[in-house]
Coordinates of C-alpha atoms and ligand atoms in Angstrom, one line a residue:
X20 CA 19.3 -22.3 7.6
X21 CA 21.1 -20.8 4.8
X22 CA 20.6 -16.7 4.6
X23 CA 19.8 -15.3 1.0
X24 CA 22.4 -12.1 0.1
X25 CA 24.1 -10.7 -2.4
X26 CA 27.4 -10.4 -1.9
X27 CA 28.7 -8.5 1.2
X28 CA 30.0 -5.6 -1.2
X29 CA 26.2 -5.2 -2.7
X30 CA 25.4 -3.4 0.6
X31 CA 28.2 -2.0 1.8
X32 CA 27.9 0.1 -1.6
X33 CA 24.1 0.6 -1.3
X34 CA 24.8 2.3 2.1
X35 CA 27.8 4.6 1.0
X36 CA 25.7 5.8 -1.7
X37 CA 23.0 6.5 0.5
X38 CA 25.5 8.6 2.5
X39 CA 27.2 10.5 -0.3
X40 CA 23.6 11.6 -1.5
X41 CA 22.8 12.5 2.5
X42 CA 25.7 14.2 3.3
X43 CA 26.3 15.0 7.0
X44 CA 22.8 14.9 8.3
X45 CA 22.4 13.3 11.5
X46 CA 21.2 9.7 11.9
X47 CA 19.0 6.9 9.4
X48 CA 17.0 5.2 11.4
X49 CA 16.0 2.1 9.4
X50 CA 13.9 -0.5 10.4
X51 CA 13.2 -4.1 9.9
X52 CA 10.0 -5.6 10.3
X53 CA 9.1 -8.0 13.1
X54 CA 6.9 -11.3 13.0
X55 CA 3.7 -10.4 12.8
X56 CA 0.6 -13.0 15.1
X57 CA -1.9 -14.2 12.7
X58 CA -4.8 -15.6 15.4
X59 CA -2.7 -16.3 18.6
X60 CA 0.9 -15.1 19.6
X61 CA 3.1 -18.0 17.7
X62 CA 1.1 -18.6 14.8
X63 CA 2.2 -16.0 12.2
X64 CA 1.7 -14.5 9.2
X65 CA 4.6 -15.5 6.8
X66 CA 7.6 -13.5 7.2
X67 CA 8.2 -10.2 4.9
X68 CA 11.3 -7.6 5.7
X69 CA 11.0 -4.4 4.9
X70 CA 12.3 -4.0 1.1
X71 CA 14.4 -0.8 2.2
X72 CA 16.0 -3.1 5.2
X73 CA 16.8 -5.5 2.6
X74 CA 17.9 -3.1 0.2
X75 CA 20.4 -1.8 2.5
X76 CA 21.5 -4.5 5.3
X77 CA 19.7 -7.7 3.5
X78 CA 19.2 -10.0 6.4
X79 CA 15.6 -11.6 6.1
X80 CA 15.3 -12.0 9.2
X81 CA 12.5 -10.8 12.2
X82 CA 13.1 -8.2 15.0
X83 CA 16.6 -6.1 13.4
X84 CA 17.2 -2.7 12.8
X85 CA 19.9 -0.1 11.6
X86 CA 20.9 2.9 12.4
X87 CA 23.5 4.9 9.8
X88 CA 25.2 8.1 11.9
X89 CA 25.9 10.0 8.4
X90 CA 27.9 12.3 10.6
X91 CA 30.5 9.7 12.3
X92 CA 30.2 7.6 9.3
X93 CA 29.0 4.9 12.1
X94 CA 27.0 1.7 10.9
X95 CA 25.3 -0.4 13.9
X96 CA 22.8 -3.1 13.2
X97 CA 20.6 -4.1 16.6
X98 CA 19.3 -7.2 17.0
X99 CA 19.3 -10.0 20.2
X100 CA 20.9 -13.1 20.1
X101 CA 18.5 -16.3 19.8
X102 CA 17.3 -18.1 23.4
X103 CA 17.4 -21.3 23.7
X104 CA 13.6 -21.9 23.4
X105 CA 13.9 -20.0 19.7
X106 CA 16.8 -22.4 19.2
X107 CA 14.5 -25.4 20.5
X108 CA 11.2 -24.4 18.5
X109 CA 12.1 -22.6 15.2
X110 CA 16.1 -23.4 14.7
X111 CA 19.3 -21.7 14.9
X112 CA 20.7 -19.1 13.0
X113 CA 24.3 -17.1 12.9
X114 CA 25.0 -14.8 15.8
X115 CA 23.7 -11.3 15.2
X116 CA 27.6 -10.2 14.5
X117 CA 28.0 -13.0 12.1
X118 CA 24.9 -11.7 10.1
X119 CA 26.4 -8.3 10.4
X120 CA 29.3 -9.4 9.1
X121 CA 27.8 -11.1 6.2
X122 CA 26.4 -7.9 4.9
X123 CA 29.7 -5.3 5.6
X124 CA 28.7 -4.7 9.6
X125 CA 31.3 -4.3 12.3
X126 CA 29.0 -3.1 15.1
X127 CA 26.2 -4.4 16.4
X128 CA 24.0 -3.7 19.7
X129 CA 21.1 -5.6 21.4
X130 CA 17.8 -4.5 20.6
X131 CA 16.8 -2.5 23.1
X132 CA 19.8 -0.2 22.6
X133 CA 18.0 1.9 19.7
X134 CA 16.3 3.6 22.5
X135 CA 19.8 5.2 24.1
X136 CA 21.2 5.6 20.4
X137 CA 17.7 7.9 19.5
X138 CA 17.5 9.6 22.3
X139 CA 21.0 10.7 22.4
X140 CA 21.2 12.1 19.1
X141 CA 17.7 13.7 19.6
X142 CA 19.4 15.6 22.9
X143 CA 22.2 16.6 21.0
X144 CA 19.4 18.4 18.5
X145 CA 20.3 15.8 15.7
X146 CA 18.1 14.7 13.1
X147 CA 16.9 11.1 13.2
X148 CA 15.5 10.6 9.9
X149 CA 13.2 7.5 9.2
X150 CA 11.1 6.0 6.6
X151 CA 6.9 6.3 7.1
X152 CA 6.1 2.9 9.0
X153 CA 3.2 1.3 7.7
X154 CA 3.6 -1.7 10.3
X155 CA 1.6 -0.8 14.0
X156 CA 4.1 -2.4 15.7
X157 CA 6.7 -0.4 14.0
X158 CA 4.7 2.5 14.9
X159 CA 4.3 1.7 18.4
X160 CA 8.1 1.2 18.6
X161 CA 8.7 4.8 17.0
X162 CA 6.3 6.8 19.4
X163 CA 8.2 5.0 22.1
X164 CA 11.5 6.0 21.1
X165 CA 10.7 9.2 19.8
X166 CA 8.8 9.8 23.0
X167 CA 5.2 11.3 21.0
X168 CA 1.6 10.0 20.5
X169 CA 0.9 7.6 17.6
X170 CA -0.5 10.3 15.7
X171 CA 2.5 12.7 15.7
X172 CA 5.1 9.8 14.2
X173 CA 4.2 11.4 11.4
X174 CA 6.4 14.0 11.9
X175 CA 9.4 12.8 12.3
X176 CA 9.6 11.1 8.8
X177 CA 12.2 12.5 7.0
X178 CA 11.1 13.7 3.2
X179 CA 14.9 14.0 2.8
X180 CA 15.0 10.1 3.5
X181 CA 12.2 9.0 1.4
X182 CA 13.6 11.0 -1.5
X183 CA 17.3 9.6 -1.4
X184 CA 15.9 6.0 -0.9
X185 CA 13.7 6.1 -4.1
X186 CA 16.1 7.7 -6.0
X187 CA 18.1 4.5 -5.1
X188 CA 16.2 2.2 -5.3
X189 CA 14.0 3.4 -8.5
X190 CA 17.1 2.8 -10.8
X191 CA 17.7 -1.0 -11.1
X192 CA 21.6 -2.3 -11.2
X193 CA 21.7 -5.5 -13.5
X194 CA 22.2 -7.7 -10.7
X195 CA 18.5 -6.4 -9.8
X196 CA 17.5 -6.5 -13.4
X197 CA 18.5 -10.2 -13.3
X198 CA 16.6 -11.0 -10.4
X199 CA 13.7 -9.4 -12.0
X200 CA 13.8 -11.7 -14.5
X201 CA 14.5 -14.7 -12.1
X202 CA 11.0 -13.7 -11.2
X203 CA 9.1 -12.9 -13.9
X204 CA 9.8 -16.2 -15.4
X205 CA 8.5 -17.9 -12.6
X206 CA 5.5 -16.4 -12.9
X207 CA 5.3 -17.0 -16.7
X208 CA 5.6 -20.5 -15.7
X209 CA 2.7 -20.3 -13.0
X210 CA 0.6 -18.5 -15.8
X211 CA 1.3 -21.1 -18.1
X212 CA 0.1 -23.8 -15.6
X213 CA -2.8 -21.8 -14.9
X214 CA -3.9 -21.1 -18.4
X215 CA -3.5 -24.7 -19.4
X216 CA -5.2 -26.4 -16.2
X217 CA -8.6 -23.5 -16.8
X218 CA -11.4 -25.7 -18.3
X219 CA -15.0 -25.5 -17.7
X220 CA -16.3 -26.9 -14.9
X221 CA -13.6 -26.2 -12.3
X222 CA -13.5 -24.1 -9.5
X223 CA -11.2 -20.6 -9.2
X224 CA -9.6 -21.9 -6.3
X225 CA -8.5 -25.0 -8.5
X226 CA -6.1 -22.7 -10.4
X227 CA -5.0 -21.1 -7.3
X228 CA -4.0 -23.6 -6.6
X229 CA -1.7 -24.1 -9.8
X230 CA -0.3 -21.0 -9.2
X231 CA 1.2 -21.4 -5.5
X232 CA 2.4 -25.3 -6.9
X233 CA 4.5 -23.3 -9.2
X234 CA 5.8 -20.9 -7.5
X235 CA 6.3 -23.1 -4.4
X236 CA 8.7 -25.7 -6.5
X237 CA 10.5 -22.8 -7.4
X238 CA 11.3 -21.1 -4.1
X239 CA 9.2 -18.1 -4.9
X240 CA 5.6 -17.3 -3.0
X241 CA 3.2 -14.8 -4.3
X242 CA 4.1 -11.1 -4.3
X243 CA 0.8 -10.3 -3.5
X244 CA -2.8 -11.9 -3.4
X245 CA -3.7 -13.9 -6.8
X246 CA -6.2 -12.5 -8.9
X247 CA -7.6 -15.4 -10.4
X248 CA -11.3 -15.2 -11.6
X249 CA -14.2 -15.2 -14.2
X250 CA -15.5 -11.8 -12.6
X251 CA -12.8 -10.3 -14.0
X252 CA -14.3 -7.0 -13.6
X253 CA -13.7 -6.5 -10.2
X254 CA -10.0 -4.9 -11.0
X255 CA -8.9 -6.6 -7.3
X256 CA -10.7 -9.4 -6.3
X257 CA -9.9 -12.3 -4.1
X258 CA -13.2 -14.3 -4.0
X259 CA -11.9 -17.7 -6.0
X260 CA -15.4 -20.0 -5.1
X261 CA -17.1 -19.2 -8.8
X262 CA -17.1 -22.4 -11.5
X263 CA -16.0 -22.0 -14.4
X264 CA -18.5 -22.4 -17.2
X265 CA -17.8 -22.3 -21.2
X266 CA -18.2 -19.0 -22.9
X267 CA -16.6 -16.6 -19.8
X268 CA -12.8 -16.0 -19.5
X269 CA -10.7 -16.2 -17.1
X270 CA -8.7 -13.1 -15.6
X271 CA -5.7 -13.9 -14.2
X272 CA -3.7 -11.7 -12.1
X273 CA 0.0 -13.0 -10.2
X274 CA 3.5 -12.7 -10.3
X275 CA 5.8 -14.6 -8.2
X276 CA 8.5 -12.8 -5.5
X277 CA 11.6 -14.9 -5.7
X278 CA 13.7 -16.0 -2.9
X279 CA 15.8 -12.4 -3.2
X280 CA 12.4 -10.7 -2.3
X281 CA 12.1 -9.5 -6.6
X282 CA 8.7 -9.7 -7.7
X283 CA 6.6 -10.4 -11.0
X284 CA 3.1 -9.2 -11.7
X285 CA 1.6 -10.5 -14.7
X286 CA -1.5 -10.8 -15.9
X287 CA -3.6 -12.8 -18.8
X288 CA -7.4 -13.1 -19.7
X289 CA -8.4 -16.6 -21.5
X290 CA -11.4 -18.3 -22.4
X291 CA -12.5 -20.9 -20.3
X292 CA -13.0 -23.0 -23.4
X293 CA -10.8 -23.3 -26.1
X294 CA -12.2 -20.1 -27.5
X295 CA -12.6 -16.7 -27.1
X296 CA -16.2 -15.7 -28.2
X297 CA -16.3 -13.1 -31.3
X298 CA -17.5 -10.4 -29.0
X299 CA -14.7 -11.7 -26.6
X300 CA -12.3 -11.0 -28.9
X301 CA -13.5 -8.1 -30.4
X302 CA -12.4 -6.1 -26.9
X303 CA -9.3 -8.3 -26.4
X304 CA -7.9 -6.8 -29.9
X305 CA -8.6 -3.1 -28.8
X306 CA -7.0 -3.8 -25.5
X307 CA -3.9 -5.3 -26.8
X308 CA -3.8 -2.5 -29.5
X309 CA -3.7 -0.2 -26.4
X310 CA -0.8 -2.0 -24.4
X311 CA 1.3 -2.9 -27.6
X312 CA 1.1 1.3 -28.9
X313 CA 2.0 1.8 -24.7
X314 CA 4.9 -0.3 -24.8
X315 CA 6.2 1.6 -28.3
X316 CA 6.2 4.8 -26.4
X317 CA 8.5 3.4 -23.9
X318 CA 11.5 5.3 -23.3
X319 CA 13.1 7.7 -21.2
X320 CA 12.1 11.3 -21.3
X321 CA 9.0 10.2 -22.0
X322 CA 6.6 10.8 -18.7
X323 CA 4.1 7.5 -18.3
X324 CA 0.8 10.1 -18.0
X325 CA 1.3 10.8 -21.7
X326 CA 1.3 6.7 -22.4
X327 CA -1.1 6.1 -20.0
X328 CA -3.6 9.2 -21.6
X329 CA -2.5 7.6 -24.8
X330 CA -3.3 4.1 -23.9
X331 CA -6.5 5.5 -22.9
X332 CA -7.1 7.2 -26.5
X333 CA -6.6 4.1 -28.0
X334 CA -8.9 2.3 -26.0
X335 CA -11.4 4.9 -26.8
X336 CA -10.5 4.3 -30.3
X337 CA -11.3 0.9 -30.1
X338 CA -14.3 1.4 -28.6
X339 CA -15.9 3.5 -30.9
X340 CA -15.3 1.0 -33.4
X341 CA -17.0 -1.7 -31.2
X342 CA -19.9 0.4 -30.7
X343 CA -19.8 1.1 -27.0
X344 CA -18.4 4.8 -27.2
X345 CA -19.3 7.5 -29.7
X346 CA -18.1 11.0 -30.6
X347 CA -14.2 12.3 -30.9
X348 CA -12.0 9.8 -28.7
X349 CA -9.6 12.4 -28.0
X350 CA -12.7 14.8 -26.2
X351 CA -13.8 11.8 -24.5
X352 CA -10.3 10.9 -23.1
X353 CA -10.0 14.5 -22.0
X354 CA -13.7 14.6 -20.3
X355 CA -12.5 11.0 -18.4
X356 CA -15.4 9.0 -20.3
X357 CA -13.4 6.3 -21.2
X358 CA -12.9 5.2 -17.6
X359 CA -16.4 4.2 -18.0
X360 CA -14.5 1.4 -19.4
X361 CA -10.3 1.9 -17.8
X362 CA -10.9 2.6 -14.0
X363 CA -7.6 2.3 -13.5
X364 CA -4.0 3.4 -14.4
X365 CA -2.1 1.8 -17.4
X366 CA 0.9 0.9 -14.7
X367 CA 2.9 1.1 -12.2
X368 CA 7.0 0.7 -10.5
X369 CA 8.2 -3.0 -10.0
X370 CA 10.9 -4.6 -7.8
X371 CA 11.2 -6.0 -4.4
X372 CA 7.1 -4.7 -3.8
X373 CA 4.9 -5.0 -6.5
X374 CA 4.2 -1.5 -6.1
X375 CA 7.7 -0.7 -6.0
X376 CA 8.4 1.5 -2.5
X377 CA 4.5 2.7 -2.1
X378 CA 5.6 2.1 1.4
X379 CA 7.5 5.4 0.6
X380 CA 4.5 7.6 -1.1
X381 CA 3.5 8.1 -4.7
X382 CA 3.9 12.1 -4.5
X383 CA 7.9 10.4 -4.5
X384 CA 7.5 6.8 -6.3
X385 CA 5.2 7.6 -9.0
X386 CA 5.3 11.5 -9.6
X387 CA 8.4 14.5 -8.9
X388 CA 8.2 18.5 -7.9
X389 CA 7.9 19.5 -11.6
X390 CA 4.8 16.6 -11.8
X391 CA 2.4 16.5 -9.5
X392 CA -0.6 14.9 -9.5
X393 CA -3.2 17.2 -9.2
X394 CA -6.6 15.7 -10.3
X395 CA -9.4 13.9 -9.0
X396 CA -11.0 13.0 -12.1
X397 CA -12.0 9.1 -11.4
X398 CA -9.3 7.0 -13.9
X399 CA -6.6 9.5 -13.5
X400 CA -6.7 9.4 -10.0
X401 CA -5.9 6.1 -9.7
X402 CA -2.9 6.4 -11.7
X403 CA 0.2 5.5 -9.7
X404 CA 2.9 6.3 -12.3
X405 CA 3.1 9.6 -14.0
X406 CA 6.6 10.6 -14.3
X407 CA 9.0 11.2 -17.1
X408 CA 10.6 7.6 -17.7
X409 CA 14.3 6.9 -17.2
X410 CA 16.7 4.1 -17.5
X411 CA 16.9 1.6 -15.0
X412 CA 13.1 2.4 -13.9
X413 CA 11.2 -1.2 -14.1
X414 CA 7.5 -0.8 -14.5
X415 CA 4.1 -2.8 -15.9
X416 CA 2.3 -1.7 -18.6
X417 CA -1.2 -3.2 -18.1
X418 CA -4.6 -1.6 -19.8
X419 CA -7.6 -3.1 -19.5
X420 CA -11.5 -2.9 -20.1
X421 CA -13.7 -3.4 -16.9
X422 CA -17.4 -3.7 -17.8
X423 CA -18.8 -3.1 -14.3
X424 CA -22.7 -2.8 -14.5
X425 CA -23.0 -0.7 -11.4
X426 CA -21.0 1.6 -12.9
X427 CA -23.6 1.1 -16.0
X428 CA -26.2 1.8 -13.5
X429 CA -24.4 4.6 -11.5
X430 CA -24.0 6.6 -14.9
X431 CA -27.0 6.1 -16.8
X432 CA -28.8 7.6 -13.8
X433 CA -26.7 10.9 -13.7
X434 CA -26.9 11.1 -17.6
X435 CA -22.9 11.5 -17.5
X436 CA -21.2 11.2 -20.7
X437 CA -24.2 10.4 -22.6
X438 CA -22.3 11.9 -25.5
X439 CA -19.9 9.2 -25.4
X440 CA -21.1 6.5 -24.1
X441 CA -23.5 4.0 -26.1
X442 CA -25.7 3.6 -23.3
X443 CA -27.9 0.9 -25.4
X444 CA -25.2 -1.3 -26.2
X445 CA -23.3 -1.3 -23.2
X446 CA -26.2 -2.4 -21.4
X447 CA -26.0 -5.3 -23.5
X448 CA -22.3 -6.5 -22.1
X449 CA -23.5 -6.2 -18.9
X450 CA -22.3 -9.8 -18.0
X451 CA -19.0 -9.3 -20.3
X452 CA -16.7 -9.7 -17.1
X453 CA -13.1 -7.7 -17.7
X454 CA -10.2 -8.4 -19.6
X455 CA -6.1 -6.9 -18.8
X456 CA -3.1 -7.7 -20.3
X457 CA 0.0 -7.3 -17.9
X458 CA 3.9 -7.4 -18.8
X459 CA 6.8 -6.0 -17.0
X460 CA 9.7 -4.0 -18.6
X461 CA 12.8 -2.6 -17.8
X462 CA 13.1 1.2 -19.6
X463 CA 16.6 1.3 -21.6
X464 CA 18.8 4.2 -22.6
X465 CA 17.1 3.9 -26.0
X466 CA 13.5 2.4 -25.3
X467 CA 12.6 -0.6 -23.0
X468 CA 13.2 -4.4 -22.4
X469 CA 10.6 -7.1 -21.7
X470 CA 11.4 -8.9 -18.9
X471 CA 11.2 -12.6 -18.2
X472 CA 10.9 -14.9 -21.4
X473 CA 7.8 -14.0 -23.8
X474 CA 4.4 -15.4 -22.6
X475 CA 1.7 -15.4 -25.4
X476 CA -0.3 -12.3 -25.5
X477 CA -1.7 -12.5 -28.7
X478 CA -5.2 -14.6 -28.9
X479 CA -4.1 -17.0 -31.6
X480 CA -1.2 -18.2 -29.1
X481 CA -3.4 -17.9 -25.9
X482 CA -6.1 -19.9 -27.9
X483 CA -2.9 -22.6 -29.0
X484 CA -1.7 -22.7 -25.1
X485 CA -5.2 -24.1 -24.2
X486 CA -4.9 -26.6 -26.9
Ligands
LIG502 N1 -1.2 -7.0 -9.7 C1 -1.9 -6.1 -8.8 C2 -1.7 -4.7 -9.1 O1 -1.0 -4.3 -10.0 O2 -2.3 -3.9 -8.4
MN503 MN1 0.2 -4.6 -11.8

């Protein structure tokens, strides 16, 4: 089995600079994830490390972890040697000193050794700083060592930790950027096979099924869950058992994660047919107005809240002139009526997680000190990226309307926004479904990039791709 890495220097450079931002601070206590029993002991769920493991130390494989002693400068990877049944039943791999060694490691220890190595440094009154687990075993494992309840894990996370690793990891180096790309054009490709295999009759799970072929001859898997469907609505579905039948579209949400662990997340909405329907099209025009003026406002300086509330104005915009909203755009933005329509936010950070390090929080991913998110208002609040932009930060941009008629329903009872919403007509797209638009770009010291090759957005060219 060959191991996926960068060069050895890639990490060994990732760790100093995590040091240098640390200064002398006691120990990093990073861990990797562990195999993880699906319905009986040995029959797991596929393997994912940790992205911060794999930022730092890289070695995809089960049961490691790291410690960094930013006082002694030492660097010790734990880990225990394969038995021969592992040997006999899932293969061989290097010793754990020749995967250290492959990423800049001299030392390594068994496993079991983190305990000694934690609770030494926690006698001597050092800090042990670690990242919030979001695994149970991993939490188990830190109770043990840190001798506390479940519950009070929580309090050893180290802020300080979570803050130097996103500000790490949040700025892409172009040999991240180019995997991003690496994985973005795979999932154009298993959008393309998806768009051209949707015709009326078939089931969801038929395209699916396009997707993993695609991704699965290029050495990717899904980044997360596909989000294929004609209930498109439902912002995160993952029923696929609906046919398809002429006159609905598709929405189609899925990005691949490439062999380096750098993801996609794309999305398109097509007709089933060959044809969008004129009310079809009507909303898909306002909702690529809204993602084409996001993407112009691109840049750094420029915090995402003010595209994403600008996004939003547009949509309003445009759905004024469709009929289904009424009175001043701008007011209605500001009350939240639009999210009658945009439930959601207009994006979020990409890279090795699809929402890049929400592992990590998004009071530290997704907002900063000077910008926290302080609202409850339904829309907003679901907004995972807020902060001022800056190069190197990869991100989607993906607005969308969502005609959901319990919603309708939920609304219409309380009277809300009943000066800006067109009650009547929206009643009559009750069955509309939902439509989003998803790209990924890389912010620029002057504006932004699209990443991955183009993939028709524009409803002449998704209309040409179905042929
Ligand atoms: N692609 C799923 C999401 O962005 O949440
Ligand atoms: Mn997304």
């Amino acid at each position: 089995m060959e191991l996926n890495l960068f060069d050895k220097q890639v990490y060994t450079d990732r760790r100093q600079v995590l040091k240098e931002n640390f200064g002398n601070n006691g120990l990093i206590l990073l861990l990797g994830n562990d195999d993880s029993s699906m319905n009986y002991k040995d029959n797991c769920y596929p393997f994912r490390q940790d992205s911060s493991f794999l930022y730092y130390f890289g070695l995809d494989v089960p049961l490691l972890a790291a410690i960094i002693d930013t006082d002694s400068g030492e660097v010790v990877i734990f880990g225990n040697e394969l038995t021969i049944d592992d040997i006999v039943w899932t293969g061989t791999l290097p010793t754990i000193n020749e995967m250290a060694s492959m990423v800049g490691v001299v030392s390594t220890r068994p496993y079991a050794d983190i305990t000694h190595y934690v609770h030494k440094a926690l006698t001597e009154d050092r800090i042990v700083h670690i990242l919030p687990p979001y695994r149970p075993e991993n939490k188990i494992k830190l109770a043990s060592w840190f001798n506390t309840s479940l519950e009070d894990v929580a309090d050893a996370i180290s802020i300080k930790l979570i803050k130097a690793v996103i500000a790490q990891r949040v700025i892409k180096t172009p040999l991240e950027i180019a995997e991003l790309d690496k994985a973005v054009d795979i999932s154009i490709d298993m959008m393309t096979a998806v768009i051209k295999h949707s015709r009326p009759g078939i089931k969801e799970y038929e395209l699916v099924a396009k997707a993993y072929e695609v991704a699965a001859a290029n050495n990717a898997r899904l980044g997360y869950p596909a989000i294929i469907t004609t209930q498109g609505q439902t912002l995160h579905t993952h029923y696929y058992g609906n046919t398809l039948t002429q006159g609905r579209m598709v929405l189609s949400d899925i990005g691949a994660e490439n062999h380096m662990h750098y993801g996609g997340d794309l999305t398109r909405t097509f007709p089933v047919g060959n044809k969008f329907t004129t009310q079809q099209a009507e909303l898909y025009e306002v909702v690529l107005n809204a993602m084409d003026h996001a993407i112009s406002m691109l840049k750094p300086g420029t915090r995402y809240l003010d595209i994403h509330l600008a996004a939003c104005l547009k949509l309003a915009e445009g759905l004024k002139q469709a009929g289904l909203m009424k009175g001043d755009p701008a007011e209605a933005v500001e009350a939240g009526a639009h999210a009658m329509f945009f439930q959601c936010g207009l994006g979020h950070m990409l890279g090795m997680d699809t929402h890049d390090m929400e592992d990590l929080g998004e009071p530290y991913v997704g907002y900063t000190s000077e910008l926290k998110k302080e609202t409850s208002q339904f829309g907003l609040k679901s907004l995972r990226l807020g902060r001022e932009l800056e190069a190197g930060f990869v991100l989607t941009v993906e607005p969308g309307i969502y005609i959901i008629p319990e919603l309708i329903d939920r609304w219409q009872a309380e009277k809300k926004f009943t000066d800006f919403i067109n009650y009547d007509k929206l009643n009559s797209y009750r069955d509309f479904g939902g439509i989003r638009i998803e790209d990924n770009f890389l912010v620029t010291e002057t504006g932004y990039q699209l990443l991955g090759k183009y993939l028709p957005k524009q409803l002449k060219e998704i209309e040409a791709l179905k042929g």
